[in-house]
JSON list of C-alpha atoms in Angstrom, two decimals:
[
{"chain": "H", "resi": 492, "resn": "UNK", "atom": "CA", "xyz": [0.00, 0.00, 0.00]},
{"chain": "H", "resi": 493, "resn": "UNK", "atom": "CA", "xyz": [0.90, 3.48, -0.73]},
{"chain": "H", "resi": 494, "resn": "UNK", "atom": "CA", "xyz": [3.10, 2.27, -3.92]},
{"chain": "H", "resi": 495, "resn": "UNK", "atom": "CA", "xyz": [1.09, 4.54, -6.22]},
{"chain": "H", "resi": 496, "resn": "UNK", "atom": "CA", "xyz": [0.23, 7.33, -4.38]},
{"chain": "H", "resi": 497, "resn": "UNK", "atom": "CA", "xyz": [4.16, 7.60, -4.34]},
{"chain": "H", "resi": 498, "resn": "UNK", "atom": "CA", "xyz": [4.37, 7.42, -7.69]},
{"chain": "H", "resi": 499, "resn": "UNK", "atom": "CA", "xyz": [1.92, 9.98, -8.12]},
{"chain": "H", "resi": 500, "resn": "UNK", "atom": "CA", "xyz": [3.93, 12.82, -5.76]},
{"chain": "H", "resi": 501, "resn": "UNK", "atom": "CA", "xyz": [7.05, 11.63, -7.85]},
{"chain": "H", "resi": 502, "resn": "UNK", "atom": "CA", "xyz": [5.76, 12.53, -11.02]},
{"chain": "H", "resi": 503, "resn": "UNK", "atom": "CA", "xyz": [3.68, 15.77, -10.18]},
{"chain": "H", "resi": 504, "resn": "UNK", "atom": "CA", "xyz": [6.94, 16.60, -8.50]},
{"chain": "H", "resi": 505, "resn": "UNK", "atom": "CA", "xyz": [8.30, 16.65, -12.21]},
{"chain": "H", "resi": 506, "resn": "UNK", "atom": "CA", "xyz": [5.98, 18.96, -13.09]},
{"chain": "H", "resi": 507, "resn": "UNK", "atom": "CA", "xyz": [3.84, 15.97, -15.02]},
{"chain": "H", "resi": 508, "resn": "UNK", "atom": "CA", "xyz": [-0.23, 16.25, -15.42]},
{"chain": "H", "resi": 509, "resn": "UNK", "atom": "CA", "xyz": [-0.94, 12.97, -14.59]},
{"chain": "H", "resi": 510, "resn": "UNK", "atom": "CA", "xyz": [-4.10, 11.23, -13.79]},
{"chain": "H", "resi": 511, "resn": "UNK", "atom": "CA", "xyz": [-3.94, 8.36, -12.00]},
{"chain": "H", "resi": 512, "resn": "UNK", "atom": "CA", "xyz": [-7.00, 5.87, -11.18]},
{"chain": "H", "resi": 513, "resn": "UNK", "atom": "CA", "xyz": [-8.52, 4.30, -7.74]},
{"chain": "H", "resi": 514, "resn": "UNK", "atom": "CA", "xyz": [-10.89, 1.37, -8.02]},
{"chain": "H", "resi": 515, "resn": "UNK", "atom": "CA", "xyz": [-12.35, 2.10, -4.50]},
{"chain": "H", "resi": 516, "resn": "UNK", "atom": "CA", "xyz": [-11.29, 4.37, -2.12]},
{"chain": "H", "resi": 517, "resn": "UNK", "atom": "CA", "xyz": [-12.79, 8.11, -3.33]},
{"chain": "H", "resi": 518, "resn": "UNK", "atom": "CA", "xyz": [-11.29, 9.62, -0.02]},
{"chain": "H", "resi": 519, "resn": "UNK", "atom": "CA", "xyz": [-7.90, 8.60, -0.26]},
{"chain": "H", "resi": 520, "resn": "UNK", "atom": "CA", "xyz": [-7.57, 9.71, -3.98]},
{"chain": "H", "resi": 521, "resn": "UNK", "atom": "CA", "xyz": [-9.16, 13.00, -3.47]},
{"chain": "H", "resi": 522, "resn": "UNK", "atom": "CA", "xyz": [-6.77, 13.40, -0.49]},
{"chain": "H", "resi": 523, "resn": "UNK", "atom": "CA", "xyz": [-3.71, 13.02, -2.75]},
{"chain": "H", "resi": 524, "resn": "UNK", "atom": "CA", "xyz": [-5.58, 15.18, -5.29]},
{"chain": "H", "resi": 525, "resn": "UNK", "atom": "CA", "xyz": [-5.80, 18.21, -2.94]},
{"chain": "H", "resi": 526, "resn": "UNK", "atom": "CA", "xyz": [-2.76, 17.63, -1.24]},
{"chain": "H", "resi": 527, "resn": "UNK", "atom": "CA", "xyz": [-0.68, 18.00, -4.66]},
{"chain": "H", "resi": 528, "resn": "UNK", "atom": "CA", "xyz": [-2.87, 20.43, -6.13]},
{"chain": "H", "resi": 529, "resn": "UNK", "atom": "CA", "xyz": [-2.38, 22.35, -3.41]},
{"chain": "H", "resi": 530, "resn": "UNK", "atom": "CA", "xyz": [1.46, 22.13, -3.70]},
{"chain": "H", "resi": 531, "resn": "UNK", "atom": "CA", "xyz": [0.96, 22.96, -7.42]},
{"chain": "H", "resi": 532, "resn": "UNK", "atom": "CA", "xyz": [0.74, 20.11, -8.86]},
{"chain": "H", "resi": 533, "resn": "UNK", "atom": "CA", "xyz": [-1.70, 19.08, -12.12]},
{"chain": "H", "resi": 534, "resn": "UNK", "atom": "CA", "xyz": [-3.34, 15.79, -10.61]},
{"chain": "H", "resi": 535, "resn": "UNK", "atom": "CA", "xyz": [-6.59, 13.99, -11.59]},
{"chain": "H", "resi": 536, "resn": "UNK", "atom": "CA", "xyz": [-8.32, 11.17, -10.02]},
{"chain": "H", "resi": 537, "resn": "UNK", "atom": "CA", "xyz": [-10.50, 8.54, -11.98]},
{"chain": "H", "resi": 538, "resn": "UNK", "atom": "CA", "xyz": [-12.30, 5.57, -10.46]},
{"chain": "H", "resi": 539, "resn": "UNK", "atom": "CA", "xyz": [-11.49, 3.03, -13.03]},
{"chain": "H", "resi": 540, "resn": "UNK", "atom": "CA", "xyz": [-12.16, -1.08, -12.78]},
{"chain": "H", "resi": 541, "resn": "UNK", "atom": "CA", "xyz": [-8.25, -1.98, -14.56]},
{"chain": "H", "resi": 542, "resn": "UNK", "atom": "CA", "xyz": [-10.56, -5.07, -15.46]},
{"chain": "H", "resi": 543, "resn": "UNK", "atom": "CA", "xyz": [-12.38, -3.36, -17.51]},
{"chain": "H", "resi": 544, "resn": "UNK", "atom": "CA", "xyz": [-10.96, -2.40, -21.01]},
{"chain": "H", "resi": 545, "resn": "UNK", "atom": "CA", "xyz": [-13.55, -0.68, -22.39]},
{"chain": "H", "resi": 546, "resn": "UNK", "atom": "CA", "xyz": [-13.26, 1.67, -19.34]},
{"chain": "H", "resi": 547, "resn": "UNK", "atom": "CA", "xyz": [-9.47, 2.01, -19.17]},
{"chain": "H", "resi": 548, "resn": "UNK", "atom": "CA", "xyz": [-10.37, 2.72, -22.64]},
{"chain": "H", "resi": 549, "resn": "UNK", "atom": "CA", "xyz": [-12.65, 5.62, -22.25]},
{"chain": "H", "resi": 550, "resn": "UNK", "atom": "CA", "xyz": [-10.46, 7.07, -19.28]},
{"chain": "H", "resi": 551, "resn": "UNK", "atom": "CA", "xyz": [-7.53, 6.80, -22.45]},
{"chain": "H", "resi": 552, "resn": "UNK", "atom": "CA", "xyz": [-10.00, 8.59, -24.70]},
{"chain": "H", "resi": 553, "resn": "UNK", "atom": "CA", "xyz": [-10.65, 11.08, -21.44]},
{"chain": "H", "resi": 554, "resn": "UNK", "atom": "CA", "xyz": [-6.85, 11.94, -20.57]},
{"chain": "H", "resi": 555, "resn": "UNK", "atom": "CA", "xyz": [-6.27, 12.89, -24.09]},
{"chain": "H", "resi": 556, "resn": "UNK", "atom": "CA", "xyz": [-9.11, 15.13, -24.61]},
{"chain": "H", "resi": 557, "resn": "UNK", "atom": "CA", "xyz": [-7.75, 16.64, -21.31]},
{"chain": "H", "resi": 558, "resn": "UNK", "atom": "CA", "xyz": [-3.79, 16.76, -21.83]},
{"chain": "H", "resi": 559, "resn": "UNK", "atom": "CA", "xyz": [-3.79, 16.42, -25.23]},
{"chain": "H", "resi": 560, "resn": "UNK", "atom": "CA", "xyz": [-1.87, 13.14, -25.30]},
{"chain": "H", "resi": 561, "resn": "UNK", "atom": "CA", "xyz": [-0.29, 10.15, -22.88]},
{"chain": "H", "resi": 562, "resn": "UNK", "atom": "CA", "xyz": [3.51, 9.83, -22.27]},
{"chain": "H", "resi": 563, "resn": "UNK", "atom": "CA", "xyz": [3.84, 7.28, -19.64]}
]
């Protein structure tokens, strides 16, 4: 546990946009949201079933519309 919220402060550190997704846990993702937002980072939460293609699909679809493309 706390793998990829670590991950998350690494690369919003380095000034990425990244959106990362949560299956469950809407507090603890909007925690790290506000937390790096509020340190300046560009972070976005998205509760996303991995199992799901068609939904990591859509959140693909999403990000880009958003960021304009995906680098990692």
């Amino acid at each position: 546990r706390g793998i990829g919220r670590a991950i998350v402060e690494i690369l919003a550190v380095a000034d990425m946009d990244v959106t990362f997704t949560y299956r469950e846990n809407t507090a603890a993702a909007n925690e790290v949201v506000a937390a790096l937002t509020a340190a300046g980072g560009k972070v976005a939460a998205e509760a996303v079933d991995g199992r799901d293609s068609a939904a990591c699909a859509a959140l693909v679809e999403k990000v880009v519309d958003r960021a304009g493309k995906v680098d990692v």
